[in-house]
Amino acid sequence: MNSFDIFVLPFAIGLYTLLIVFFAKVFDWIKHLPVGDRRKIGRGIRSRKLFGVVKEIFLESLIHRRIFKVNPLLGYMHMSLAFGWFLLIVLGAAESKIYGRDLLNTPWDPIFFKYFKHDTNEFHSAFFNFTMDFLLLFVLSGVFLAYLKRIYARLFGLKKTTKHIFFDRLAIISLWLIFPLRLLAESLTSGIYHNGGFLTDGLGSFLAGFMPVGHLEYTAWWLYSLSVGAFFVALPYSRYMHIPTEILLIAMRRFGIKTTTTFTNFSQIEVYSCPRCGICIDKCQMTSALGNEKPASVYFLNTIRAQKVKPGLSFDCMICGRCEQYCPVGISLMNHRLVQRNKLISNGYNFQFLKNGIPEKARIAYYAGCMTHLTPSIEKAMIKILEKAGTDFVFIDKDGGACCGRPMMLSGNFEGAEKLIEFNRNNILKSCADILVTSCAICYKVFKSNYDLPLKVLHHSEFILELVKSGKININKSGLRAVYHDPCELGRGSKVYEEPRELLSHALELVSTGYDRENALCCGGSLGNIMLGYEEKNKINAAVWKEMMVNDPEMLVTACPLCKKTFNKNAPVPVRDIAEIIADAVQISPVKPNHQLAPEQIAG
Amino acid sequence: MNQDWGYGINKDRQIDFDRNDRRLAEYIRKYVPSYKLCISCGACTATCSTANLTDFYNIRRLNIFLMRGEIDEIAKHIDKCMFCGKCELVCPRGVNTRQVILIMKEGIKKIKQNEQL
Amino acid sequence: MIIEGKKTVWSQYQKNIAGDHYFYIRSCIRQNLFPGSETAFMRIMQQELGKDIFEDANHTTCTGIGYHTDIVPIETTMTVVARLFALMTERGYENMITSCITSFGVLSEILETWKEFPETEARTRDFLKKATGREFKVPKDMAHASDIIYKFRKEIGEKGIRKLINAKTGEKLRVVEHIGCHYSKMFPQKGVGGAEFPYVLIGMIEDWGGEVVDYPERRHCCGFGFRQYFIKANRGFSIACSKKKFESMKPFKPDFIITNCPGCNYFLDRWQYVISEMEGKTYGEDQNGIPVLTYEEVAGLVLGYDPWDLGMQMHQVGVEPLLDKMGVEFDPAKKFLGKNGNSLGVPEKPNVLNFCC
Amino acid sequence: MKKHVFIIGGGVAGAEAASQLVKMGFDVTLAEKETQIGGKLNQWDRLFPSKRKAAEVLDFINKNLVDSKARVLFNTEISKISKQNGGYKIYAGIEECTADAILISTGYDVFNARIKEEYGYGIYENVITSVDLEEMFRNGNKIFNSNKEEPKRIGFVHCVGSRDEKVGNHYCSQVCCVTAVKQAMEVKEILPRAEVYCFYMDLRMFGLQFEDLYRESQEKWGVNFIRGRVSEAAENIDGTILIKVEDTLAGRPLKMKVDLLVLMVGFVPSAGTTEIGKMLNLDLTPENFLKPADEHLDTSSTNLKGVFIAGTCKSPKTIADTFADARAATLKIKEFLEGSEK
């Protein structure tokens, strides 16, 4: 079989360029990975984790399971393109192998197989012809949907699509052409030699009826080769780099590599794994409420990849985590934002004025947090509950204290945050408590994630629930219909979704909104966004209120003092903290106030 | 010339408005428009956790010093901010205080290194 | 500057100054710092103007320095001042003039206090009587010596042999005036021209042919301020005040500074030297400094007195360039010779500031 | 026979009261010492808070007065007033009239800024008053300093002659703060690149929209506010003004060079007010304004029966308050005159 013609060159050049560029990059990435990360790869490859890697690559890179969860049609589109093409390559390789003369055939053999091999009359060729045509149709359906998505994004559950850079456009145009051109080329060939399946042969015969297929065939194969070649050349510089990179990412993640407070090559791999699908644009409230798409994570990652990070975009993000929650690649988007902030700011701090006091000792340490001090009703409710339940507690920051460090961290000043953490940690440990309770979702997040405390850390909603469950307090249920707003730091930040709901269900009727749990909206009061002015925050909050009110609740309950304060500004119904609800609903307790309970009795 | 007099020439406490470097204030006025709205009510300082733990830190006054170009005064204290954001919540005029502080910190670093703002 | 506006203010602050028969109270520090000035004042009053002026050998301090440094209580000050009034009364005089601005301020303050609180006057009379057996009348007229020179400025100008002009170019000399704080800042009505735009020295300069320049820190204190200077640790504040004035007057290029206060004259003069030693910085042309003259010295120069007779060798900032400019003839060799022709000793040469001869 | 009301002073209060009283059916004579109606309002270019032209308001009162056909005596000063048959005899210029009631609306004068010597008004060329600045606005919005250059930095000193016991005025003149804010914005409108600084002790933005004006001045126009009373002004060699003030919010003294210093002069009772008060032996407030019979319940009558007061001869007032006060006085006069008929 003669399997060379000059038109294979664009394809071949493209493919080799791609392979050289990609592997050079991979080599560079791996080489400059932190030592610990490299060791993890070494260990991981030799472990059973590899099976997980393969499974996940199959599910995510080919099937696109996560996108299916966001929108089935969008998922199908991605699956048909990725999985369909993959199968075309696999089967095409198999087909060419069967007809091939050598053990190692050229890489273009399977691609231009039909051009070179006309007499496919064996038994298995019918199978291949049919299957390959079927797969081509499968892929083409995806391409058709991709066209459609550009015109009618809403069908795919998307309000906005990503605005692309030059290489993305080049790549997408060539990608859109590849499969129609393949169809055309194979059809024209089949029109001459009848070596195609139901699709290509059918179309070929049809075209042959009125076109000089013999003359057009050669040109079509040229165009096909050119389009594939162009796609491959553009790929490393376009979003499609995510296709090979994601495989690497999945493997590395499975081997236990994580993003840290510095920008490593693993972070770089995450950046390259972004497919710029644009799902994050819709999830971002900066887009939906303020009409400002620029800060969306997809564009932010673009600037990182292009090494053109600007302070504006870095700080114009609420760190609410909605984009990260829905990112099909699972990129640690919030971390990226903070790491870039860290690189941009001076990181100065001077906390010599913080002097450790000697707190009273108690079984339970209650830390209200800065924001709770601005909402004294929450503080009062908590004290009432703590006293009602007869607990032995100490109010660590009764007279105000140092900030928990989370806001500092959100500003990117990790070093300063570390100092605050160290200070507060010492204070907490000095109280010799077994349980640390806080009313602030922001403090809770940092206590859980960064304090590394050898004691149980509970958000007040979790703590009160335990009090209720253990019968230390009894609460009356009313018929009040309320919505529960998940604070970002408690919900997506700390994965506490059910405890507040369970606790509230003891006291009132919970009404759902379209934005519950993982999908909860940020109230707009975010400490993460440093660019937003007061009016913009208000605007975001007003938009959130609209969604909160869809089922006509009589009250909004939240579990974060900052959310409460933010919601209060535009409130059409009263806003209360979960602690206030319980404090009001608590029955006169049979427990004597002076009777002190062991923490295990209270908190299991 | 190097004789010890037992005293020197005292530095003037007066703010010399015309000589002071007010670039940073101009910069912040441009990029944080809400900064102009400060009415020096002091609510920020009253609620400030740092101000309540130190003798000198006063965010309201730092704002004033910024407007007057007293860069050294700001440099002395600005790193004490814990960034908790309470000041922003209590501000009656909606000044984005955290952004102001962030830019102040950056700006002072740049001025000290003779960089462009 | 709208001069008409200033004239309006000046016209609002004119006080009655006695024309003759004065009882003269000297300044404590001035007799040491610029002794030629008071001598010159007596000479002008008696020889040039033919006035009756008397000074009592028994007169004392007014306690101003002690009073302003919180060492002497007001009752003591009042009694000591009452004694001065008694000396005046005993000698048959009614018009008191002081050489010192602070004395003028202390006396004015006491007279005003007695007017507002007559019981303090009665008590002072009692104290004085018990302590010394003396009695007194309050002066009919109380003025500062510069008020007297101001009053007779035209006569002095007419008698004078030269004007305050650059002898070579004929241009008016540019003069900066500095009024002692205690002259009119306490009681604007007691100073010629008031507190904001005092006229007493301006009147002299204008009549003697010079040009007065107003500069932004004109009203600022020289920095003496008693407490500031007497406590060494506070001197940095004192010198900063003078420096502020020099910096402010610098662009106006003054030929000299005229003062009517012992402390101001001394500190504006000496601090120029200290600033030059500390910072290497001088004011005036060619590291010469800006000469600081008393109004008596200026009057003496106008009248053609010998600069060394006026005691101008006592200045730290050399006056020779100014004298040259004015065309005053003087013998440099005689600068540090006493009246008896013996050397007074020659001071050490400053490191930065020019030192003539 | 129609009752006759004699009004002294044809400013906003007097003119408005005249046309209202005619509408009520009284004979009215209005004596004005100048040649035109409107008094001090003639010195204004635009009014706070809406920045409407003062001329609009002047046109309104002029038209009403002309329409009412009230008798107006221009160039007329009052030399004597005596009681006569339960009414009054007024010697106005060359005329002698009798009246059943008198309304005094002799207004205010601005504080003579020269009294505040340390600011050097009348001595330093670049120190002007708010009235001078308003005149610049009226004369076509040209703002120059003494060198005929556009000022780059302009300072406004609040409370000149107000809240200052040293000059004998311990009271607040009410309208200067908002006027300063208004003028500061107008300056920025004309000279967008100029820096504007207001030196205030307290900002008394008492009117409903005044605070908005203050906010606008900061937000839109970038006007700066420094809390502290300017202690002294001096002239630099280039004729610019050096001011000293304590930045009380920084707790530090401050000095600043300005190209033009505007003194916000306060309200004092006008010479005419003082004169008429003396002539009729009317009670005065401690601030030397004419004192109403009751501070809350009867703010239009005086200690003299049949003599009424309206406008800024009573206290500093805004234009809106002056209108309201004039109308209130007319009702009181009506009540008095109709009561005396019965």
CSV table of N, CA, C and O in Angstrom, one decimal, chain D residues 45-116:
chain,number,residue,atom,x,y,z
D,45,ASP,N,-25.1,85.4,42.8
D,45,ASP,CA,-25.2,84.9,41.5
D,45,ASP,C,-26.1,83.7,41.4
D,45,ASP,O,-27.2,83.7,40.8
D,46,ARG,N,-25.7,82.6,42.2
D,46,ARG,CA,-26.6,81.5,42.2
D,46,ARG,C,-26.9,81.1,43.7
D,46,ARG,O,-26.1,81.4,44.6
D,47,LEU,N,-28.0,80.4,43.9
D,47,LEU,CA,-28.4,80.1,45.3
D,47,LEU,C,-28.3,78.6,45.6
D,47,LEU,O,-28.4,77.8,44.7
D,48,PHE,N,-28.0,78.3,46.8
D,48,PHE,CA,-28.0,76.9,47.2
D,48,PHE,C,-29.4,76.5,47.5
D,48,PHE,O,-30.2,77.4,47.8
D,49,PRO,N,-29.8,75.3,47.6
D,49,PRO,CA,-28.9,74.1,47.2
D,49,PRO,C,-29.0,73.8,45.7
D,49,PRO,O,-28.2,73.0,45.3
D,50,SER,N,-30.0,74.4,45.0
D,50,SER,CA,-30.2,73.9,43.6
D,50,SER,C,-29.3,74.7,42.6
D,50,SER,O,-29.4,74.4,41.5
D,51,LYS,N,-28.6,75.6,43.0
D,51,LYS,CA,-27.8,76.5,42.2
D,51,LYS,C,-28.6,77.2,41.2
D,51,LYS,O,-28.2,77.5,40.0
D,52,ARG,N,-29.9,77.5,41.5
D,52,ARG,CA,-30.7,78.3,40.6
D,52,ARG,C,-30.1,79.8,40.7
D,52,ARG,O,-29.5,80.2,41.6
D,53,LYS,N,-30.4,80.5,39.6
D,53,LYS,CA,-29.9,81.9,39.5
D,53,LYS,C,-30.7,82.8,40.5
D,53,LYS,O,-31.9,82.7,40.6
D,54,ALA,N,-30.0,83.6,41.2
D,54,ALA,CA,-30.7,84.5,42.1
D,54,ALA,C,-31.6,85.4,41.4
D,54,ALA,O,-32.7,85.9,41.9
D,55,ALA,N,-31.3,85.7,40.1
D,55,ALA,CA,-32.1,86.6,39.3
D,55,ALA,C,-33.5,86.1,39.2
D,55,ALA,O,-34.5,86.8,39.1
D,56,GLU,N,-33.7,84.7,39.1
D,56,GLU,CA,-35.0,84.2,39.0
D,56,GLU,C,-35.9,84.6,40.2
D,56,GLU,O,-37.0,84.9,40.1
D,57,VAL,N,-35.3,84.5,41.4
D,57,VAL,CA,-36.0,84.8,42.6
D,57,VAL,C,-36.3,86.3,42.6
D,57,VAL,O,-37.4,86.8,43.0
D,58,LEU,N,-35.3,87.1,42.2
D,58,LEU,CA,-35.5,88.6,42.1
D,58,LEU,C,-36.6,88.9,41.2
D,58,LEU,O,-37.4,89.8,41.5
D,59,ASP,N,-36.6,88.3,40.0
D,59,ASP,CA,-37.7,88.5,39.1
D,59,ASP,C,-39.0,88.2,39.7
D,59,ASP,O,-40.0,89.0,39.5
D,60,PHE,N,-39.1,87.1,40.4
D,60,PHE,CA,-40.3,86.7,41.1
D,60,PHE,C,-40.8,87.8,42.0
D,60,PHE,O,-42.0,88.3,41.9
D,61,ILE,N,-40.0,88.3,42.9
D,61,ILE,CA,-40.4,89.3,43.9
D,61,ILE,C,-40.7,90.6,43.2
D,61,ILE,O,-41.7,91.3,43.5
D,62,ASN,N,-39.9,91.0,42.2
D,62,ASN,CA,-40.1,92.2,41.5
D,62,ASN,C,-41.4,92.2,40.8
D,62,ASN,O,-42.2,93.2,40.8
D,63,LYS,N,-41.7,91.1,40.1
D,63,LYS,CA,-42.9,91.0,39.3
D,63,LYS,C,-44.1,91.1,40.3
D,63,LYS,O,-45.1,91.9,40.0
D,64,ASN,N,-44.1,90.3,41.3
D,64,ASN,CA,-45.2,90.4,42.3
D,64,ASN,C,-45.4,91.8,42.8
D,64,ASN,O,-46.5,92.2,43.0
D,65,LEU,N,-44.3,92.5,43.1
D,65,LEU,CA,-44.4,93.8,43.7
D,65,LEU,C,-45.0,94.8,42.7
D,65,LEU,O,-45.9,95.5,43.0
D,66,VAL,N,-44.5,94.7,41.5
D,66,VAL,CA,-45.1,95.6,40.4
D,66,VAL,C,-46.6,95.2,40.2
D,66,VAL,O,-47.4,96.2,40.2
D,67,ASP,N,-46.9,94.0,40.1
D,67,ASP,CA,-48.3,93.6,39.9
D,67,ASP,C,-49.2,94.0,41.1
D,67,ASP,O,-50.4,94.4,40.9
D,68,SER,N,-48.6,94.0,42.3
D,68,SER,CA,-49.5,94.4,43.4
D,68,SER,C,-49.8,95.9,43.5
D,68,SER,O,-50.7,96.3,44.1
D,69,LYS,N,-49.0,96.7,42.7
D,69,LYS,CA,-49.1,98.1,42.7
D,69,LYS,C,-48.9,98.8,44.0
D,69,LYS,O,-49.5,99.8,44.4
D,70,ALA,N,-48.1,98.1,44.9
D,70,ALA,CA,-47.8,98.7,46.2
D,70,ALA,C,-47.0,99.9,45.9
D,70,ALA,O,-46.2,100.0,44.9
D,71,ARG,N,-47.1,100.9,46.8
D,71,ARG,CA,-46.3,102.1,46.6
D,71,ARG,C,-44.9,101.9,47.1
D,71,ARG,O,-44.7,101.4,48.2
D,72,VAL,N,-43.9,102.2,46.2
D,72,VAL,CA,-42.5,101.9,46.6
D,72,VAL,C,-41.7,103.2,46.5
D,72,VAL,O,-41.8,103.9,45.6
D,73,LEU,N,-41.1,103.5,47.7
D,73,LEU,CA,-40.3,104.8,47.7
D,73,LEU,C,-38.8,104.3,47.7
D,73,LEU,O,-38.3,103.7,48.6
D,74,PHE,N,-38.1,104.7,46.5
D,74,PHE,CA,-36.7,104.3,46.5
D,74,PHE,C,-35.9,105.5,47.0
D,74,PHE,O,-36.4,106.6,47.3
D,75,ASN,N,-34.6,105.2,47.2
D,75,ASN,CA,-33.7,106.2,47.7
D,75,ASN,C,-34.2,106.9,49.0
D,75,ASN,O,-34.0,108.1,49.2
D,76,THR,N,-34.9,106.1,49.8
D,76,THR,CA,-35.6,106.7,50.9
D,76,THR,C,-35.1,106.1,52.2
D,76,THR,O,-35.1,104.9,52.4
D,77,GLU,N,-34.7,107.0,53.1
D,77,GLU,CA,-34.3,106.5,54.5
D,77,GLU,C,-35.2,107.1,55.5
D,77,GLU,O,-35.9,108.2,55.3
D,78,ILE,N,-35.4,106.4,56.6
D,78,ILE,CA,-36.3,106.9,57.6
D,78,ILE,C,-35.6,107.8,58.6
D,78,ILE,O,-34.5,107.4,59.1
D,79,SER,N,-36.1,109.0,58.8
D,79,SER,CA,-35.4,109.8,59.8
D,79,SER,C,-36.0,109.9,61.1
D,79,SER,O,-35.4,110.1,62.1
D,80,LYS,N,-37.3,109.6,61.2
D,80,LYS,CA,-38.0,109.7,62.5
D,80,LYS,C,-39.3,108.9,62.4
D,80,LYS,O,-40.0,108.8,61.4
D,81,ILE,N,-39.7,108.3,63.5
D,81,ILE,CA,-41.0,107.6,63.6
D,81,ILE,C,-41.6,108.1,64.9
D,81,ILE,O,-40.9,108.0,66.0
D,82,SER,N,-42.8,108.5,64.9
D,82,SER,CA,-43.5,108.9,66.2
D,82,SER,C,-44.9,108.2,66.2
D,82,SER,O,-45.5,107.9,65.2
D,83,LYS,N,-45.4,108.1,67.4
D,83,LYS,CA,-46.7,107.5,67.6
D,83,LYS,C,-47.7,108.6,67.3
D,83,LYS,O,-47.6,109.7,67.6
D,84,GLN,N,-48.8,108.1,66.8
D,84,GLN,CA,-49.9,109.1,66.4
D,84,GLN,C,-51.2,108.3,66.3
D,84,GLN,O,-51.4,107.4,65.5
D,85,ASN,N,-52.1,108.7,67.1
D,85,ASN,CA,-53.5,108.1,67.1
D,85,ASN,C,-53.5,106.6,67.1
D,85,ASN,O,-54.2,106.0,66.3
D,86,GLY,N,-52.8,106.0,67.9
D,86,GLY,CA,-52.8,104.5,67.9
D,86,GLY,C,-52.0,103.9,66.7
D,86,GLY,O,-51.8,102.8,66.7
D,87,GLY,N,-51.6,104.8,65.8
D,87,GLY,CA,-50.7,104.4,64.7
D,87,GLY,C,-49.4,105.0,64.8
D,87,GLY,O,-49.0,105.4,65.9
D,88,TYR,N,-48.7,105.1,63.6
D,88,TYR,CA,-47.4,105.8,63.7
D,88,TYR,C,-47.3,106.8,62.6
D,88,TYR,O,-48.0,106.7,61.5
D,89,LYS,N,-46.5,107.8,62.8
D,89,LYS,CA,-46.2,108.8,61.8
D,89,LYS,C,-44.7,108.5,61.4
D,89,LYS,O,-43.8,108.5,62.3
D,90,ILE,N,-44.5,108.4,60.1
D,90,ILE,CA,-43.1,108.1,59.7
D,90,ILE,C,-42.6,109.2,58.8
D,90,ILE,O,-43.3,109.6,57.8
D,91,TYR,N,-41.4,109.6,59.1
D,91,TYR,CA,-40.8,110.6,58.2
D,91,TYR,C,-39.8,109.9,57.3
D,91,TYR,O,-38.7,109.5,57.7
D,92,ALA,N,-40.3,109.7,56.1
D,92,ALA,CA,-39.5,108.9,55.1
D,92,ALA,C,-39.0,109.8,54.1
D,92,ALA,O,-39.7,110.2,53.2
D,93,GLY,N,-37.7,110.1,54.1
D,93,GLY,CA,-37.1,111.0,53.1
D,93,GLY,C,-37.8,112.4,53.3
D,93,GLY,O,-37.9,112.9,54.4
D,94,ILE,N,-38.4,112.8,52.2
D,94,ILE,CA,-39.1,114.1,52.2
D,94,ILE,C,-40.5,113.9,52.6
D,94,ILE,O,-41.2,114.9,52.8
D,95,GLU,N,-41.0,112.7,52.6
D,95,GLU,CA,-42.4,112.4,52.9
D,95,GLU,C,-42.7,112.2,54.4
D,95,GLU,O,-41.8,111.8,55.1
D,96,GLU,N,-43.9,112.5,54.7
D,96,GLU,CA,-44.4,112.1,56.0
D,96,GLU,C,-45.6,111.2,55.8
D,96,GLU,O,-46.6,111.6,55.1
D,97,CYS,N,-45.6,110.0,56.3
D,97,CYS,CA,-46.8,109.2,56.2
D,97,CYS,C,-47.3,108.7,57.5
D,97,CYS,O,-46.5,108.7,58.5
D,98,THR,N,-48.6,108.3,57.5
D,98,THR,CA,-49.1,107.7,58.7
D,98,THR,C,-49.3,106.3,58.4
D,98,THR,O,-49.6,105.9,57.3
D,99,ALA,N,-49.2,105.4,59.4
D,99,ALA,CA,-49.4,104.0,59.2
D,99,ALA,C,-50.1,103.4,60.4
D,99,ALA,O,-49.9,103.8,61.5
D,100,ASP,N,-50.9,102.3,60.1
D,100,ASP,CA,-51.5,101.6,61.2
D,100,ASP,C,-50.6,100.5,61.7
D,100,ASP,O,-50.7,100.1,62.8
D,101,ALA,N,-49.7,100.1,60.8
D,101,ALA,CA,-48.7,99.1,61.3
D,101,ALA,C,-47.4,99.3,60.5
D,101,ALA,O,-47.4,99.8,59.4
D,102,ILE,N,-46.3,98.9,61.2
D,102,ILE,CA,-45.0,99.0,60.5
D,102,ILE,C,-44.4,97.6,60.5
D,102,ILE,O,-44.5,96.9,61.4
D,103,LEU,N,-43.8,97.3,59.3
D,103,LEU,CA,-43.1,96.1,59.2
D,103,LEU,C,-41.6,96.4,59.0
D,103,LEU,O,-41.3,97.1,58.0
D,104,ILE,N,-40.8,95.9,59.8
D,104,ILE,CA,-39.3,96.2,59.7
D,104,ILE,C,-38.7,95.0,59.0
D,104,ILE,O,-38.8,93.9,59.5
D,105,SER,N,-38.1,95.3,57.9
D,105,SER,CA,-37.3,94.2,57.2
D,105,SER,C,-36.0,94.8,56.7
D,105,SER,O,-35.8,94.9,55.5
D,106,THR,N,-35.3,95.3,57.6
D,106,THR,CA,-34.1,96.0,57.3
D,106,THR,C,-32.8,95.2,57.1
D,106,THR,O,-31.8,95.7,56.8
D,107,GLY,N,-33.0,93.9,57.3
D,107,GLY,CA,-32.0,92.9,56.9
D,107,GLY,C,-30.7,92.9,57.7
D,107,GLY,O,-30.6,93.4,58.8
D,108,TYR,N,-29.6,92.4,57.0
D,108,TYR,CA,-28.3,92.2,57.6
D,108,TYR,C,-27.3,92.9,56.8
D,108,TYR,O,-27.5,93.3,55.6
D,109,ASP,N,-26.1,93.0,57.4
D,109,ASP,CA,-24.9,93.4,56.6
D,109,ASP,C,-23.9,92.2,56.8
D,109,ASP,O,-24.0,91.4,57.7
D,110,VAL,N,-23.0,92.1,55.8
D,110,VAL,CA,-22.0,91.1,56.0
D,110,VAL,C,-21.0,91.6,57.0
D,110,VAL,O,-20.7,92.8,57.0
D,111,PHE,N,-20.3,90.7,57.7
D,111,PHE,CA,-19.3,91.1,58.7
D,111,PHE,C,-18.2,91.8,57.9
D,111,PHE,O,-17.8,91.4,56.9
D,112,ASN,N,-17.7,92.8,58.5
D,112,ASN,CA,-16.5,93.6,58.0
D,112,ASN,C,-15.3,92.8,58.2
D,112,ASN,O,-14.7,92.7,59.4
D,113,ALA,N,-14.8,92.1,57.2
D,113,ALA,CA,-13.6,91.2,57.4
D,113,ALA,C,-12.4,91.9,57.8
D,113,ALA,O,-11.4,91.2,58.3
D,114,ARG,N,-12.3,93.2,57.7
D,114,ARG,CA,-11.1,93.9,58.1
D,114,ARG,C,-10.9,93.8,59.6
D,114,ARG,O,-9.8,93.9,60.1
D,115,ILE,N,-12.0,93.6,60.3
D,115,ILE,CA,-11.9,93.5,61.8
D,115,ILE,C,-11.1,92.3,62.2
D,115,ILE,O,-10.4,92.3,63.2
D,116,LYS,N,-11.2,91.3,61.3
D,116,LYS,CA,-10.4,90.0,61.6
D,116,LYS,C,-9.0,90.3,61.0
D,116,LYS,O,-8.6,89.8,59.9
